[in-house]
Amino acid sequence: MDRARRQELKSENLEEVFLPLKDAPYLDYFLSCKIYLAFEDDVLAGFVGFRPGDLSFVYVDPSRQGRGIATTLIQKALDELERPIRLDVFTNNKRAKALYEKFGFKTVKTVTEKWSDKFPVIFSQDTMELRWIP
C-alpha cells in the first residue's frame, strides 16, 4: 500500500503528508474493513478494503498496475456491497476516477480544503457514488 499511496498523494502534490500504513491515523479504520488481497506470481499485488456502503481502499502496486487487478478487486467488493456505495478520490487522480466511472460511479460532491495546519497544502477530493447494480 505504501508505494501506491505515495503515487496517489503525488497526484495532489501531497507527497509531504505521506505516512506508512503502520503509522497512519486511519489504521484502525483500515483494519475494520473487509479486505481482499490480489496476488500475482505469488507476490501481493493489491487489495480492496470496504465496509457497508463504502469502498474505502483500492490499491495496486504501481509496478503491477494496468493489468486488471484493480478491476477484479473492485468487482469483488461490488458483488458484496449493497447500493448506494460511496468512495472518496482525489479530484486530480484521473486514472482512478476513470476506473470508478467504468463501474458506474458518479461524482456527487467535490471539496477543496487544506490538508492540515502542519501541512497547509490545498487539495481537492471528490465523493463518488454508485446507486444502481452494474
mmCIF file with all atom_site columns, C-alpha atoms in Angstrom:
data_model
loop_
_atom_site.group_PDB
_atom_site.id
_atom_site.type_symbol
_atom_site.label_atom_id
_atom_site.label_alt_id
_atom_site.label_comp_id
_atom_site.label_asym_id
_atom_site.label_entity_id
_atom_site.label_seq_id
_atom_site.pdbx_PDB_ins_code
_atom_site.Cartn_x
_atom_site.Cartn_y
_atom_site.Cartn_z
_atom_site.occupancy
_atom_site.B_iso_or_equiv
_atom_site.pdbx_formal_charge
_atom_site.auth_seq_id
_atom_site.auth_comp_id
_atom_site.auth_asym_id
_atom_site.auth_atom_id
_atom_site.pdbx_PDB_model_num
ATOM 1   C CA . MET A 1 1   ? 0.000   0.000   0.000   1.00 0.00 ? 1   MET A CA 1
ATOM 2   C CA . ASP A 1 2   ? 2.780   2.413   0.816   1.00 0.00 ? 2   ASP A CA 1
ATOM 3   C CA . ARG A 1 3   ? 4.091   2.590   -2.767  1.00 0.00 ? 3   ARG A CA 1
ATOM 4   C CA . ALA A 1 4   ? 0.597   3.062   -4.184  1.00 0.00 ? 4   ALA A CA 1
ATOM 5   C CA . ARG A 1 5   ? -0.303  5.634   -1.504  1.00 0.00 ? 5   ARG A CA 1
ATOM 6   C CA . ARG A 1 6   ? 2.768   7.716   -2.420  1.00 0.00 ? 6   ARG A CA 1
ATOM 7   C CA . GLN A 1 7   ? 1.648   7.607   -6.056  1.00 0.00 ? 7   GLN A CA 1
ATOM 8   C CA . GLU A 1 8   ? -1.863  8.686   -5.066  1.00 0.00 ? 8   GLU A CA 1
ATOM 9   C CA . LEU A 1 9   ? -0.631  11.595  -2.937  1.00 0.00 ? 9   LEU A CA 1
ATOM 10  C CA . LYS A 1 10  ? 1.613   12.766  -5.770  1.00 0.00 ? 10  LYS A CA 1
ATOM 11  C CA . SER A 1 11  ? -1.493  13.429  -7.900  1.00 0.00 ? 11  SER A CA 1
ATOM 12  C CA . GLU A 1 12  ? -2.402  16.224  -5.458  1.00 0.00 ? 12  GLU A CA 1
ATOM 13  C CA . ASN A 1 13  ? 1.152   17.399  -4.655  1.00 0.00 ? 13  ASN A CA 1
ATOM 14  C CA . LEU A 1 14  ? 0.764   15.936  -1.179  1.00 0.00 ? 14  LEU A CA 1
ATOM 15  C CA . GLU A 1 15  ? 3.865   13.731  -1.031  1.00 0.00 ? 15  GLU A CA 1
ATOM 16  C CA . GLU A 1 16  ? 4.993   15.515  2.140   1.00 0.00 ? 16  GLU A CA 1
ATOM 17  C CA . VAL A 1 17  ? 1.994   14.178  4.115   1.00 0.00 ? 17  VAL A CA 1
ATOM 18  C CA . PHE A 1 18  ? 2.802   10.516  3.412   1.00 0.00 ? 18  PHE A CA 1
ATOM 19  C CA . LEU A 1 19  ? 2.871   8.161   6.382   1.00 0.00 ? 19  LEU A CA 1
ATOM 20  C CA . PRO A 1 20  ? 3.460   4.411   6.150   1.00 0.00 ? 20  PRO A CA 1
ATOM 21  C CA . LEU A 1 21  ? 0.298   2.400   6.762   1.00 0.00 ? 21  LEU A CA 1
ATOM 22  C CA . LYS A 1 22  ? 1.619   1.159   10.102  1.00 0.00 ? 22  LYS A CA 1
ATOM 23  C CA . ASP A 1 23  ? 1.806   4.789   11.319  1.00 0.00 ? 23  ASP A CA 1
ATOM 24  C CA . ALA A 1 24  ? -1.301  6.160   9.593   1.00 0.00 ? 24  ALA A CA 1
ATOM 25  C CA . PRO A 1 25  ? -4.029  7.676   11.777  1.00 0.00 ? 25  PRO A CA 1
ATOM 26  C CA . TYR A 1 26  ? -6.617  5.630   9.831   1.00 0.00 ? 26  TYR A CA 1
ATOM 27  C CA . LEU A 1 27  ? -5.004  2.245   10.603  1.00 0.00 ? 27  LEU A CA 1
ATOM 28  C CA . ASP A 1 28  ? -7.828  1.183   12.952  1.00 0.00 ? 28  ASP A CA 1
ATOM 29  C CA . TYR A 1 29  ? -10.412 2.111   10.306  1.00 0.00 ? 29  TYR A CA 1
ATOM 30  C CA . PHE A 1 30  ? -8.431  0.169   7.701   1.00 0.00 ? 30  PHE A CA 1
ATOM 31  C CA . LEU A 1 31  ? -8.306  -2.901  9.932   1.00 0.00 ? 31  LEU A CA 1
ATOM 32  C CA . SER A 1 32  ? -12.083 -2.719  10.476  1.00 0.00 ? 32  SER A CA 1
ATOM 33  C CA . CYS A 1 33  ? -12.687 -3.161  6.742   1.00 0.00 ? 33  CYS A CA 1
ATOM 34  C CA . LYS A 1 34  ? -13.312 -6.420  4.937   1.00 0.00 ? 34  LYS A CA 1
ATOM 35  C CA . ILE A 1 35  ? -10.185 -6.864  2.848   1.00 0.00 ? 35  ILE A CA 1
ATOM 36  C CA . TYR A 1 36  ? -9.481  -8.977  -0.214  1.00 0.00 ? 36  TYR A CA 1
ATOM 37  C CA . LEU A 1 37  ? -5.941  -9.432  -1.484  1.00 0.00 ? 37  LEU A CA 1
ATOM 38  C CA . ALA A 1 38  ? -4.734  -9.974  -5.032  1.00 0.00 ? 38  ALA A CA 1
ATOM 39  C CA . PHE A 1 39  ? -1.563  -11.890 -5.750  1.00 0.00 ? 39  PHE A CA 1
ATOM 40  C CA . GLU A 1 40  ? 0.399   -12.047 -8.965  1.00 0.00 ? 40  GLU A CA 1
ATOM 41  C CA . ASP A 1 41  ? 3.239   -14.560 -9.263  1.00 0.00 ? 41  ASP A CA 1
ATOM 42  C CA . ASP A 1 42  ? 2.879   -15.260 -5.519  1.00 0.00 ? 42  ASP A CA 1
ATOM 43  C CA . VAL A 1 43  ? 3.538   -11.580 -4.721  1.00 0.00 ? 43  VAL A CA 1
ATOM 44  C CA . LEU A 1 44  ? 0.974   -9.286  -3.123  1.00 0.00 ? 44  LEU A CA 1
ATOM 45  C CA . ALA A 1 45  ? -0.130  -7.053  -5.999  1.00 0.00 ? 45  ALA A CA 1
ATOM 46  C CA . GLY A 1 46  ? -3.016  -5.133  -4.453  1.00 0.00 ? 46  GLY A CA 1
ATOM 47  C CA . PHE A 1 47  ? -6.024  -5.134  -2.203  1.00 0.00 ? 47  PHE A CA 1
ATOM 48  C CA . VAL A 1 48  ? -9.502  -3.730  -1.728  1.00 0.00 ? 48  VAL A CA 1
ATOM 49  C CA . GLY A 1 49  ? -10.984 -2.774  1.618   1.00 0.00 ? 49  GLY A CA 1
ATOM 50  C CA . PHE A 1 50  ? -14.649 -1.982  2.159   1.00 0.00 ? 50  PHE A CA 1
ATOM 51  C CA . ARG A 1 51  ? -17.398 -1.537  4.713   1.00 0.00 ? 51  ARG A CA 1
ATOM 52  C CA . PRO A 1 52  ? -21.162 -1.343  4.229   1.00 0.00 ? 52  PRO A CA 1
ATOM 53  C CA . GLY A 1 53  ? -21.874 1.477   1.802   1.00 0.00 ? 53  GLY A CA 1
ATOM 54  C CA . ASP A 1 54  ? -18.212 2.434   1.441   1.00 0.00 ? 54  ASP A CA 1
ATOM 55  C CA . LEU A 1 55  ? -15.481 1.352   -0.954  1.00 0.00 ? 55  LEU A CA 1
ATOM 56  C CA . SER A 1 56  ? -12.698 2.515   1.352   1.00 0.00 ? 56  SER A CA 1
ATOM 57  C CA . PHE A 1 57  ? -9.394  1.351   -0.118  1.00 0.00 ? 57  PHE A CA 1
ATOM 58  C CA . VAL A 1 58  ? -8.292  0.204   -3.568  1.00 0.00 ? 58  VAL A CA 1
ATOM 59  C CA . TYR A 1 59  ? -4.554  -0.015  -4.002  1.00 0.00 ? 59  TYR A CA 1
ATOM 60  C CA . VAL A 1 60  ? -2.410  -1.824  -6.563  1.00 0.00 ? 60  VAL A CA 1
ATOM 61  C CA . ASP A 1 61  ? 1.366   -1.806  -6.513  1.00 0.00 ? 61  ASP A CA 1
ATOM 62  C CA . PRO A 1 62  ? 2.456   0.738   -9.157  1.00 0.00 ? 62  PRO A CA 1
ATOM 63  C CA . SER A 1 63  ? 4.681   -1.864  -10.833 1.00 0.00 ? 63  SER A CA 1
ATOM 64  C CA . ARG A 1 64  ? 1.623   -4.087  -11.375 1.00 0.00 ? 64  ARG A CA 1
ATOM 65  C CA . GLN A 1 65  ? -0.930  -1.504  -12.496 1.00 0.00 ? 65  GLN A CA 1
ATOM 66  C CA . GLY A 1 66  ? -2.644  -1.720  -15.867 1.00 0.00 ? 66  GLY A CA 1
ATOM 67  C CA . ARG A 1 67  ? -3.177  -5.482  -15.648 1.00 0.00 ? 67  ARG A CA 1
ATOM 68  C CA . GLY A 1 68  ? -6.802  -5.569  -14.493 1.00 0.00 ? 68  GLY A CA 1
ATOM 69  C CA . ILE A 1 69  ? -6.016  -6.205  -10.838 1.00 0.00 ? 69  ILE A CA 1
ATOM 70  C CA . ALA A 1 70  ? -7.952  -3.177  -9.556  1.00 0.00 ? 70  ALA A CA 1
ATOM 71  C CA . THR A 1 71  ? -10.889 -4.039  -11.801 1.00 0.00 ? 71  THR A CA 1
ATOM 72  C CA . THR A 1 72  ? -11.056 -7.557  -10.356 1.00 0.00 ? 72  THR A CA 1
ATOM 73  C CA . LEU A 1 73  ? -10.764 -6.289  -6.787  1.00 0.00 ? 73  LEU A CA 1
ATOM 74  C CA . ILE A 1 74  ? -13.448 -3.632  -7.231  1.00 0.00 ? 74  ILE A CA 1
ATOM 75  C CA . GLN A 1 75  ? -15.822 -6.134  -8.838  1.00 0.00 ? 75  GLN A CA 1
ATOM 76  C CA . LYS A 1 76  ? -15.311 -8.499  -5.895  1.00 0.00 ? 76  LYS A CA 1
ATOM 77  C CA . ALA A 1 77  ? -16.256 -5.713  -3.463  1.00 0.00 ? 77  ALA A CA 1
ATOM 78  C CA . LEU A 1 78  ? -19.232 -4.577  -5.561  1.00 0.00 ? 78  LEU A CA 1
ATOM 79  C CA . ASP A 1 79  ? -20.561 -8.131  -5.621  1.00 0.00 ? 79  ASP A CA 1
ATOM 80  C CA . GLU A 1 80  ? -20.901 -7.959  -1.826  1.00 0.00 ? 80  GLU A CA 1
ATOM 81  C CA . LEU A 1 81  ? -21.907 -4.348  -1.210  1.00 0.00 ? 81  LEU A CA 1
ATOM 82  C CA . GLU A 1 82  ? -25.474 -3.047  -1.168  1.00 0.00 ? 82  GLU A CA 1
ATOM 83  C CA . ARG A 1 83  ? -26.217 0.195   -3.013  1.00 0.00 ? 83  ARG A CA 1
ATOM 84  C CA . PRO A 1 84  ? -25.644 3.040   -2.682  1.00 0.00 ? 84  PRO A CA 1
ATOM 85  C CA . ILE A 1 85  ? -21.859 2.807   -2.398  1.00 0.00 ? 85  ILE A CA 1
ATOM 86  C CA . ARG A 1 86  ? -19.625 5.815   -1.851  1.00 0.00 ? 86  ARG A CA 1
ATOM 87  C CA . LEU A 1 87  ? -15.922 6.396   -2.187  1.00 0.00 ? 87  LEU A CA 1
ATOM 88  C CA . ASP A 1 88  ? -13.555 9.346   -1.968  1.00 0.00 ? 88  ASP A CA 1
ATOM 89  C CA . VAL A 1 89  ? -10.856 10.033  -4.534  1.00 0.00 ? 89  VAL A CA 1
ATOM 90  C CA . PHE A 1 90  ? -8.525  12.935  -5.180  1.00 0.00 ? 90  PHE A CA 1
ATOM 91  C CA . THR A 1 91  ? -10.013 15.122  -7.902  1.00 0.00 ? 91  THR A CA 1
ATOM 92  C CA . ASN A 1 92  ? -6.792  15.062  -9.949  1.00 0.00 ? 92  ASN A CA 1
ATOM 93  C CA . ASN A 1 93  ? -6.431  11.278  -9.788  1.00 0.00 ? 93  ASN A CA 1
ATOM 94  C CA . LYS A 1 94  ? -7.845  10.916  -13.294 1.00 0.00 ? 94  LYS A CA 1
ATOM 95  C CA . ARG A 1 95  ? -6.806  7.301   -13.732 1.00 0.00 ? 95  ARG A CA 1
ATOM 96  C CA . ALA A 1 96  ? -8.627  6.145   -10.585 1.00 0.00 ? 96  ALA A CA 1
ATOM 97  C CA . LYS A 1 97  ? -11.697 8.231   -11.394 1.00 0.00 ? 97  LYS A CA 1
ATOM 98  C CA . ALA A 1 98  ? -11.872 6.739   -14.891 1.00 0.00 ? 98  ALA A CA 1
ATOM 99  C CA . LEU A 1 99  ? -11.769 3.257   -13.365 1.00 0.00 ? 99  LEU A CA 1
ATOM 100 C CA . TYR A 1 100 ? -14.577 4.044   -10.925 1.00 0.00 ? 100 TYR A CA 1
ATOM 101 C CA . GLU A 1 101 ? -16.642 5.637   -13.691 1.00 0.00 ? 101 GLU A CA 1
ATOM 102 C CA . LYS A 1 102 ? -16.293 2.397   -15.680 1.00 0.00 ? 102 LYS A CA 1
ATOM 103 C CA . PHE A 1 103 ? -18.312 0.742   -12.903 1.00 0.00 ? 103 PHE A CA 1
ATOM 104 C CA . GLY A 1 104 ? -20.932 3.490   -12.955 1.00 0.00 ? 104 GLY A CA 1
ATOM 105 C CA . PHE A 1 105 ? -19.727 5.704   -10.107 1.00 0.00 ? 105 PHE A CA 1
ATOM 106 C CA . LYS A 1 106 ? -20.639 9.382   -10.499 1.00 0.00 ? 106 LYS A CA 1
ATOM 107 C CA . THR A 1 107 ? -19.162 12.394  -8.741  1.00 0.00 ? 107 THR A CA 1
ATOM 108 C CA . VAL A 1 108 ? -21.718 13.777  -6.287  1.00 0.00 ? 108 VAL A CA 1
ATOM 109 C CA . LYS A 1 109 ? -19.568 16.250  -4.351  1.00 0.00 ? 109 LYS A CA 1
ATOM 110 C CA . THR A 1 110 ? -16.196 17.997  -4.581  1.00 0.00 ? 110 THR A CA 1
ATOM 111 C CA . VAL A 1 111 ? -14.456 19.502  -1.563  1.00 0.00 ? 111 VAL A CA 1
ATOM 112 C CA . THR A 1 112 ? -11.355 21.684  -1.707  1.00 0.00 ? 112 THR A CA 1
ATOM 113 C CA . GLU A 1 113 ? -9.569  22.213  1.581   1.00 0.00 ? 113 GLU A CA 1
ATOM 114 C CA . LYS A 1 114 ? -6.278  22.497  3.435   1.00 0.00 ? 114 LYS A CA 1
ATOM 115 C CA . TRP A 1 115 ? -4.722  19.180  4.455   1.00 0.00 ? 115 TRP A CA 1
ATOM 116 C CA . SER A 1 116 ? -3.849  20.366  7.984   1.00 0.00 ? 116 SER A CA 1
ATOM 117 C CA . ASP A 1 117 ? -2.239  23.215  9.874   1.00 0.00 ? 117 ASP A CA 1
ATOM 118 C CA . LYS A 1 118 ? 1.065   21.306  9.842   1.00 0.00 ? 118 LYS A CA 1
ATOM 119 C CA . PHE A 1 119 ? 0.766   20.682  6.072   1.00 0.00 ? 119 PHE A CA 1
ATOM 120 C CA . PRO A 1 120 ? -1.200  23.662  4.687   1.00 0.00 ? 120 PRO A CA 1
ATOM 121 C CA . VAL A 1 121 ? -1.379  22.242  1.159   1.00 0.00 ? 121 VAL A CA 1
ATOM 122 C CA . ILE A 1 122 ? -4.683  22.826  -0.625  1.00 0.00 ? 122 ILE A CA 1
ATOM 123 C CA . PHE A 1 123 ? -6.170  19.741  -2.275  1.00 0.00 ? 123 PHE A CA 1
ATOM 124 C CA . SER A 1 124 ? -9.447  18.695  -3.840  1.00 0.00 ? 124 SER A CA 1
ATOM 125 C CA . GLN A 1 125 ? -11.336 15.461  -3.219  1.00 0.00 ? 125 GLN A CA 1
ATOM 126 C CA . ASP A 1 126 ? -14.401 14.049  -4.950  1.00 0.00 ? 126 ASP A CA 1
ATOM 127 C CA . THR A 1 127 ? -17.040 11.857  -3.390  1.00 0.00 ? 127 THR A CA 1
ATOM 128 C CA . MET A 1 128 ? -18.337 9.392   -5.952  1.00 0.00 ? 128 MET A CA 1
ATOM 129 C CA . GLU A 1 129 ? -21.419 7.248   -5.624  1.00 0.00 ? 129 GLU A CA 1
ATOM 130 C CA . LEU A 1 130 ? -22.820 4.146   -7.262  1.00 0.00 ? 130 LEU A CA 1
ATOM 131 C CA . ARG A 1 131 ? -26.597 3.821   -6.942  1.00 0.00 ? 131 ARG A CA 1
ATOM 132 C CA . TRP A 1 132 ? -27.509 1.035   -9.356  1.00 0.00 ? 132 TRP A CA 1
ATOM 133 C CA . ILE A 1 133 ? -26.325 -2.540  -9.746  1.00 0.00 ? 133 ILE A CA 1
ATOM 134 C CA . PRO A 1 134 ? -23.867 -2.793  -12.662 1.00 0.00 ? 134 PRO A CA 1
#
